[in-house]
Amino acid sequence: RHRHATPSIPNRAQPARRPGNILEEARARLHVSAVPESLPCREQEFQDIYSFVESKVLDGTGGCMYVSGVPGTGKTATVQEVMRCLQHAAEQDEIPPFVFIQINGMKMTDPHQAYAQILQKLTGQKATADHAAALLEKRFSNPAPRKETTVLLVDELDLLWTRKQNVMYNLFDWPTRRHARLVVLAIANTMDLPERILINRVASRLGLTRMSFQPYSFKQLQQIVTSRLNKLKAFEDDALQLVSRKVAALSGDARRCLDICRRATEICERSAAGLVGMSHVMQALDEMFSSPYVAAIRSASTQEQLFLRAVIAEFRRLGLEEATFQQVLVQHQALCRVEGLQPVGVSEGLAVCRRLGACRLLLLEPSRLGVLQRLWLNVSQDDVLFALKAD
Amino acid sequence: MEGLLEHPGYDGEKLRRVSEQLPCREVQAGMLLSLMGEPQQYCYPSLFIYGHRASGKSHVVNVLMKELELPHVTVSCVECVSSALLFEQVLLSFFGCDAASLLPRSPSLSDFVRIYKQRTSEFPSKQTRYIVMEQAELLRDASVNLLPALLRLQELDNVSVILLSEIVWDKFRPNTGCFEPLLLHFPDYSKAELLQILSAGRNPSYSAEFYSSYINILLGVFYTVCRDLRELQHLAALNFSKFCEPVAEGKETETHKLWKNIEPHLKKAMQTVYLREVSRSELSSGFALHVLPYYSKFLLIAAYLASYNPARTDKRFFVKHHGKIKKTNFLKKNEKTSNHLLGPKPFPLDRLLAIFYSVVDSRVAPTASIFSQISSLVTLQLLTLVSHDDQLDSPKYKCAVSLDFISAISRTVNFDIVKYLYDFL
């Protein structure tokens, strides 16, 4: 008996177009959502997580594991791949069957929603957060014959933080119960999260089974892209190496690397060249990494540029990184006279100042303070001078 | 004078009536009309009209809207304590009650936009709709996205927002930027214009010449201190009966005689510009002189002394045998400004009580009644509590009464306060 309709999205009128040429094919393969079957360069981590979960499932015990690493290092993808392999193994009767559920802290409006979501994924039952917590408590603390092991993946763990940390406490306390048979895999970005924000009784329950994912080196990034392309000849080797080296030097984020490659194929397509070369990659890197502030200052109006000059002049005079609007206005009017322009009035000056504040080149106090509002630069002085000098 | 306002799309007769009602504002009204265009044309998305108090901002806009029968709603931002009331008023006057009843209990901006859009698609307007916001400076205290949304409401429909304020637009701009409205300034009325407008409000039983000579005298006295049309109208109505007295008694009607007669009254009225009769009677409030209990008066005196005397002089004033204090040390010659110009200074409770015991001649026990009198002085706003409310152990106070008041109080208890004030030494 269906009480609720299954949610669905409307179907396309026409099927999605197949990739037409090599570049489109490459773009489809390089898409961040096209996760490959096996992740390159994460074999060691895969093995560690696999043996951890497998041993727990085989023994019929519970445990916790904390996985950390900067964004884009393949944490979630690796864990999900592990679970896929284990589920396959369970189907082959190599290991006992188990239940796998995952929740994501970012997808919840409130940390306590975690209880309701876990309960719904385990039993299909809908309940309020408090009721769900009570039901889960009962389920994990009472013995039941023929209970299967539950593997719970908690993504974005830091967002489940509450003042009393009761959600996190429960998540890590349940696996320690004798009859729970619960394995919790927690994922977050910072390595020292348990020491930093968790109180002692939560951190100790999380335990010392930790794993940190290092950022990809340039060789690994290059390998990831080549494995994605899978012998598709769309990129020059030098171009790929440049992308990987640049990204590895900055963050080691694989998603960033893939995005830049995709952008490079688009640029290449527009210039009607057959292969993605160095120039296309350079352009894509420029677009993705260059600061928009410098471009904004360069395209600002004359008075706005003069105002920025006046801000810097006033900062130098005061020896502080902060000035009031009326102090800057005096400098601005003096600069106008030097440049041979009509000196600005207070209203015009305020309009210029607010415009710079609206595009976040300046940080301003509320405008109702009038000429007494203080202002700060949101970019470094060197950036402003570089942008103003270049022409 | 008449027929100055001309614009295609509007009835000439109506425009004539408008210009009759708007003396000395033809330029501004003409500017507004040309911005509004013909009724079905799109107006500028938002107009910001600013000028001093009583410079005819609301009047011009309201007369234009009413006489030309344009679909409009006038909202006073003082009344709209929550944005829900604003949304309700706008929907109510544009689409009737059923639209306003669609609003949920505590509507957000997106609820308003949704219902507005839905209604305008059902009832497309043939004319520009106008939302007139009076005292628009209060919109800055509403939620941060209300003002930017109102400024670009035209993206929904043929609607235009007119903001009226006494504050310049420079103090309105939100931190994240917004669509800039068109600024329109209403300048103050000149003396000649004030004369013309005030003369129009004459009593029909007197001649126009007589009344305008009265207004001329009135402006001659008051123009230097007050250019507020509303206040001048009030003063003119108040003093006209005095001005007419000699005429009614049948005395000569020469101007300088009339001037002689009215001058003292006007000079007296000068003291009470902007003060209506009600507040005038309350000003000389001698109630506390008689009502305050004996110890409260001494507490107040002690508080006054604590507020206006530096703490280092307490020993010299209030200790009986204070030993030898060097006069050069006590009187600092470099202190030029008097404490009475700088205003009262805060003092702790201990100091107040110490001075109190010193100035009261009898022995007083520090009973609960003394302390409750201090707190009731705070409730009467004769003292103000400057430290935070929850500090029980060391509260700080300031004395909030004037020198005249405190000397009157000290006279009733036979205490010479001037002898104890550092400023008058």
PDB file of N, CA, C and O in Angstrom, chain B residues 146-186:
ATOM      1  N   LEU B 146      14.363  45.064   1.933  1.00  0.00           N
ATOM      2  CA  LEU B 146      13.087  45.698   1.591  1.00  0.00           C
ATOM      3  C   LEU B 146      13.298  46.915   0.696  1.00  0.00           C
ATOM      4  O   LEU B 146      12.651  47.041  -0.354  1.00  0.00           O
ATOM      5  N   LEU B 147      14.211  47.811   1.096  1.00  0.00           N
ATOM      6  CA  LEU B 147      14.428  49.031   0.319  1.00  0.00           C
ATOM      7  C   LEU B 147      14.947  48.723  -1.094  1.00  0.00           C
ATOM      8  O   LEU B 147      14.378  49.224  -2.070  1.00  0.00           O
ATOM      9  N   PRO B 148      15.990  47.883  -1.252  1.00  0.00           N
ATOM     10  CA  PRO B 148      16.430  47.551  -2.612  1.00  0.00           C
ATOM     11  C   PRO B 148      15.329  46.923  -3.455  1.00  0.00           C
ATOM     12  O   PRO B 148      15.245  47.189  -4.657  1.00  0.00           O
ATOM     13  N   ALA B 149      14.458  46.126  -2.822  1.00  0.00           N
ATOM     14  CA  ALA B 149      13.378  45.483  -3.586  1.00  0.00           C
ATOM     15  C   ALA B 149      12.363  46.513  -4.047  1.00  0.00           C
ATOM     16  O   ALA B 149      11.894  46.473  -5.187  1.00  0.00           O
ATOM     17  N   LEU B 150      12.024  47.462  -3.168  1.00  0.00           N
ATOM     18  CA  LEU B 150      11.043  48.475  -3.537  1.00  0.00           C
ATOM     19  C   LEU B 150      11.559  49.336  -4.688  1.00  0.00           C
ATOM     20  O   LEU B 150      10.795  49.747  -5.548  1.00  0.00           O
ATOM     21  N   LEU B 151      12.878  49.598  -4.675  1.00  0.00           N
ATOM     22  CA  LEU B 151      13.441  50.476  -5.692  1.00  0.00           C
ATOM     23  C   LEU B 151      13.340  49.867  -7.091  1.00  0.00           C
ATOM     24  O   LEU B 151      13.369  50.586  -8.072  1.00  0.00           O
ATOM     25  N   ARG B 152      13.275  48.536  -7.156  1.00  0.00           N
ATOM     26  CA  ARG B 152      13.178  47.918  -8.491  1.00  0.00           C
ATOM     27  C   ARG B 152      11.919  47.079  -8.633  1.00  0.00           C
ATOM     28  O   ARG B 152      11.904  46.060  -9.310  1.00  0.00           O
ATOM     29  N   LEU B 153      10.853  47.563  -8.026  1.00  0.00           N
ATOM     30  CA  LEU B 153       9.578  46.848  -8.107  1.00  0.00           C
ATOM     31  C   LEU B 153       9.001  46.912  -9.515  1.00  0.00           C
ATOM     32  O   LEU B 153       8.150  46.114  -9.875  1.00  0.00           O
ATOM     33  N   GLN B 154       9.489  47.849 -10.317  1.00  0.00           N
ATOM     34  CA  GLN B 154       8.929  47.990 -11.660  1.00  0.00           C
ATOM     35  C   GLN B 154       9.222  46.772 -12.528  1.00  0.00           C
ATOM     36  O   GLN B 154       8.555  46.575 -13.545  1.00  0.00           O
ATOM     37  N   GLU B 155      10.197  45.957 -12.127  1.00  0.00           N
ATOM     38  CA  GLU B 155      10.484  44.760 -12.915  1.00  0.00           C
ATOM     39  C   GLU B 155       9.298  43.811 -12.911  1.00  0.00           C
ATOM     40  O   GLU B 155       9.210  42.913 -13.744  1.00  0.00           O
ATOM     41  N   LEU B 156       8.374  43.980 -11.964  1.00  0.00           N
ATOM     42  CA  LEU B 156       7.198  43.124 -11.910  1.00  0.00           C
ATOM     43  C   LEU B 156       6.091  43.628 -12.817  1.00  0.00           C
ATOM     44  O   LEU B 156       5.383  42.858 -13.443  1.00  0.00           O
ATOM     45  N   ASP B 157       5.915  44.951 -12.880  1.00  0.00           N
ATOM     46  CA  ASP B 157       4.674  45.497 -13.396  1.00  0.00           C
ATOM     47  C   ASP B 157       4.896  46.981 -13.635  1.00  0.00           C
ATOM     48  O   ASP B 157       5.899  47.545 -13.232  1.00  0.00           O
ATOM     49  N   ASN B 158       3.909  47.650 -14.239  1.00  0.00           N
ATOM     50  CA  ASN B 158       4.003  49.096 -14.433  1.00  0.00           C
ATOM     51  C   ASN B 158       3.702  49.786 -13.111  1.00  0.00           C
ATOM     52  O   ASN B 158       2.607  50.284 -12.883  1.00  0.00           O
ATOM     53  N   VAL B 159       4.688  49.796 -12.223  1.00  0.00           N
ATOM     54  CA  VAL B 159       4.494  50.390 -10.903  1.00  0.00           C
ATOM     55  C   VAL B 159       5.696  51.269 -10.607  1.00  0.00           C
ATOM     56  O   VAL B 159       6.789  51.032 -11.111  1.00  0.00           O
ATOM     57  N   SER B 160       5.461  52.309  -9.839  1.00  0.00           N
ATOM     58  CA  SER B 160       6.535  53.241  -9.543  1.00  0.00           C
ATOM     59  C   SER B 160       6.481  53.587  -8.066  1.00  0.00           C
ATOM     60  O   SER B 160       5.401  53.759  -7.518  1.00  0.00           O
ATOM     61  N   VAL B 161       7.631  53.664  -7.429  1.00  0.00           N
ATOM     62  CA  VAL B 161       7.683  53.929  -5.993  1.00  0.00           C
ATOM     63  C   VAL B 161       8.199  55.341  -5.769  1.00  0.00           C
ATOM     64  O   VAL B 161       9.213  55.726  -6.337  1.00  0.00           O
ATOM     65  N   ILE B 162       7.470  56.120  -4.987  1.00  0.00           N
ATOM     66  CA  ILE B 162       7.893  57.485  -4.663  1.00  0.00           C
ATOM     67  C   ILE B 162       8.230  57.528  -3.183  1.00  0.00           C
ATOM     68  O   ILE B 162       7.385  57.227  -2.343  1.00  0.00           O
ATOM     69  N   LEU B 163       9.472  57.849  -2.873  1.00  0.00           N
ATOM     70  CA  LEU B 163       9.911  57.905  -1.480  1.00  0.00           C
ATOM     71  C   LEU B 163       9.993  59.369  -1.050  1.00  0.00           C
ATOM     72  O   LEU B 163      10.552  60.195  -1.767  1.00  0.00           O
ATOM     73  N   LEU B 164       9.432  59.695   0.102  1.00  0.00           N
ATOM     74  CA  LEU B 164       9.485  61.058   0.617  1.00  0.00           C
ATOM     75  C   LEU B 164      10.276  61.044   1.900  1.00  0.00           C
ATOM     76  O   LEU B 164      10.049  60.204   2.770  1.00  0.00           O
ATOM     77  N   SER B 165      11.222  61.975   2.025  1.00  0.00           N
ATOM     78  CA  SER B 165      12.033  61.994   3.233  1.00  0.00           C
ATOM     79  C   SER B 165      12.619  63.372   3.463  1.00  0.00           C
ATOM     80  O   SER B 165      12.730  64.179   2.547  1.00  0.00           O
ATOM     81  N   GLU B 166      13.016  63.611   4.706  1.00  0.00           N
ATOM     82  CA  GLU B 166      13.719  64.855   5.012  1.00  0.00           C
ATOM     83  C   GLU B 166      15.221  64.642   4.965  1.00  0.00           C
ATOM     84  O   GLU B 166      15.986  65.586   5.128  1.00  0.00           O
ATOM     85  N   ILE B 167      15.642  63.394   4.797  1.00  0.00           N
ATOM     86  CA  ILE B 167      17.070  63.058   4.835  1.00  0.00           C
ATOM     87  C   ILE B 167      17.552  62.843   3.398  1.00  0.00           C
ATOM     88  O   ILE B 167      16.818  62.322   2.566  1.00  0.00           O
ATOM     89  N   VAL B 168      18.789  63.227   3.145  1.00  0.00           N
ATOM     90  CA  VAL B 168      19.325  63.079   1.787  1.00  0.00           C
ATOM     91  C   VAL B 168      19.559  61.605   1.451  1.00  0.00           C
ATOM     92  O   VAL B 168      19.720  60.766   2.334  1.00  0.00           O
ATOM     93  N   TRP B 169      19.596  61.320   0.167  1.00  0.00           N
ATOM     94  CA  TRP B 169      19.732  59.933  -0.299  1.00  0.00           C
ATOM     95  C   TRP B 169      21.071  59.328   0.098  1.00  0.00           C
ATOM     96  O   TRP B 169      21.184  58.110   0.268  1.00  0.00           O
ATOM     97  N   ASP B 170      22.090  60.169   0.283  1.00  0.00           N
ATOM     98  CA  ASP B 170      23.420  59.649   0.621  1.00  0.00           C
ATOM     99  C   ASP B 170      23.405  58.794   1.881  1.00  0.00           C
ATOM    100  O   ASP B 170      24.248  57.930   2.051  1.00  0.00           O
ATOM    101  N   LYS B 171      22.455  59.077   2.767  1.00  0.00           N
ATOM    102  CA  LYS B 171      22.410  58.320   4.017  1.00  0.00           C
ATOM    103  C   LYS B 171      21.481  57.118   3.924  1.00  0.00           C
ATOM    104  O   LYS B 171      21.152  56.496   4.926  1.00  0.00           O
ATOM    105  N   PHE B 172      21.014  56.806   2.720  1.00  0.00           N
ATOM    106  CA  PHE B 172      20.104  55.677   2.532  1.00  0.00           C
ATOM    107  C   PHE B 172      20.790  54.462   1.936  1.00  0.00           C
ATOM    108  O   PHE B 172      20.328  53.354   2.127  1.00  0.00           O
ATOM    109  N   ARG B 173      21.849  54.715   1.143  1.00  0.00           N
ATOM    110  CA  ARG B 173      22.383  53.626   0.313  1.00  0.00           C
ATOM    111  C   ARG B 173      22.727  52.407   1.143  1.00  0.00           C
ATOM    112  O   ARG B 173      23.492  52.486   2.089  1.00  0.00           O
ATOM    113  N   PRO B 174      22.173  51.229   0.789  1.00  0.00           N
ATOM    114  CA  PRO B 174      22.541  50.011   1.512  1.00  0.00           C
ATOM    115  C   PRO B 174      23.966  49.600   1.170  1.00  0.00           C
ATOM    116  O   PRO B 174      24.499  50.000   0.123  1.00  0.00           O
ATOM    117  N   ASN B 175      24.576  48.808   2.046  1.00  0.00           N
ATOM    118  CA  ASN B 175      25.978  48.435   1.871  1.00  0.00           C
ATOM    119  C   ASN B 175      26.221  47.614   0.618  1.00  0.00           C
ATOM    120  O   ASN B 175      27.308  47.619   0.084  1.00  0.00           O
ATOM    121  N   THR B 176      25.207  46.884   0.165  1.00  0.00           N
ATOM    122  CA  THR B 176      25.419  45.995  -0.975  1.00  0.00           C
ATOM    123  C   THR B 176      25.040  46.652  -2.293  1.00  0.00           C
ATOM    124  O   THR B 176      25.014  45.996  -3.312  1.00  0.00           O
ATOM    125  N   GLY B 177      24.733  47.958  -2.255  1.00  0.00           N
ATOM    126  CA  GLY B 177      24.363  48.642  -3.489  1.00  0.00           C
ATOM    127  C   GLY B 177      22.910  48.386  -3.839  1.00  0.00           C
ATOM    128  O   GLY B 177      22.280  47.464  -3.321  1.00  0.00           O
ATOM    129  N   CYS B 178      22.353  49.240  -4.692  1.00  0.00           N
ATOM    130  CA  CYS B 178      20.954  49.083  -5.084  1.00  0.00           C
ATOM    131  C   CYS B 178      20.717  49.888  -6.345  1.00  0.00           C
ATOM    132  O   CYS B 178      21.608  50.580  -6.832  1.00  0.00           O
ATOM    133  N   PHE B 179      19.512  49.778  -6.885  1.00  0.00           N
ATOM    134  CA  PHE B 179      19.118  50.590  -8.030  1.00  0.00           C
ATOM    135  C   PHE B 179      18.973  52.030  -7.547  1.00  0.00           C
ATOM    136  O   PHE B 179      18.287  52.289  -6.564  1.00  0.00           O
ATOM    137  N   GLU B 180      19.635  52.964  -8.228  1.00  0.00           N
ATOM    138  CA  GLU B 180      19.604  54.356  -7.758  1.00  0.00           C
ATOM    139  C   GLU B 180      18.309  55.024  -8.212  1.00  0.00           C
ATOM    140  O   GLU B 180      17.973  55.012  -9.390  1.00  0.00           O
ATOM    141  N   PRO B 181      17.568  55.611  -7.277  1.00  0.00           N
ATOM    142  CA  PRO B 181      16.353  56.322  -7.675  1.00  0.00           C
ATOM    143  C   PRO B 181      16.705  57.690  -8.255  1.00  0.00           C
ATOM    144  O   PRO B 181      17.837  58.153  -8.148  1.00  0.00           O
ATOM    145  N   LEU B 182      15.733  58.309  -8.868  1.00  0.00           N
ATOM    146  CA  LEU B 182      15.906  59.666  -9.386  1.00  0.00           C
ATOM    147  C   LEU B 182      15.667  60.630  -8.238  1.00  0.00           C
ATOM    148  O   LEU B 182      14.646  60.559  -7.564  1.00  0.00           O
ATOM    149  N   LEU B 183      16.619  61.550  -8.004  1.00  0.00           N
ATOM    150  CA  LEU B 183      16.507  62.447  -6.851  1.00  0.00           C
ATOM    151  C   LEU B 183      15.813  63.734  -7.257  1.00  0.00           C
ATOM    152  O   LEU B 183      16.098  64.301  -8.306  1.00  0.00           O
ATOM    153  N   LEU B 184      14.911  64.186  -6.410  1.00  0.00           N
ATOM    154  CA  LEU B 184      14.164  65.410  -6.698  1.00  0.00           C
ATOM    155  C   LEU B 184      14.145  66.232  -5.422  1.00  0.00           C
ATOM    156  O   LEU B 184      13.709  65.756  -4.382  1.00  0.00           O
ATOM    157  N   HIS B 185      14.668  67.458  -5.496  1.00  0.00           N
ATOM    158  CA  HIS B 185      14.768  68.277  -4.296  1.00  0.00           C
ATOM    159  C   HIS B 185      13.648  69.314  -4.247  1.00  0.00           C
ATOM    160  O   HIS B 185      13.367  69.958  -5.247  1.00  0.00           O
ATOM    161  N   PHE B 186      13.001  69.433  -3.104  1.00  0.00           N
ATOM    162  CA  PHE B 186      12.020  70.495  -2.893  1.00  0.00           C
ATOM    163  C   PHE B 186      12.699  71.572  -2.063  1.00  0.00           C
ATOM    164  O   PHE B 186      12.931  71.374  -0.875  1.00  0.00           O
TER     165      PHE B 186
END
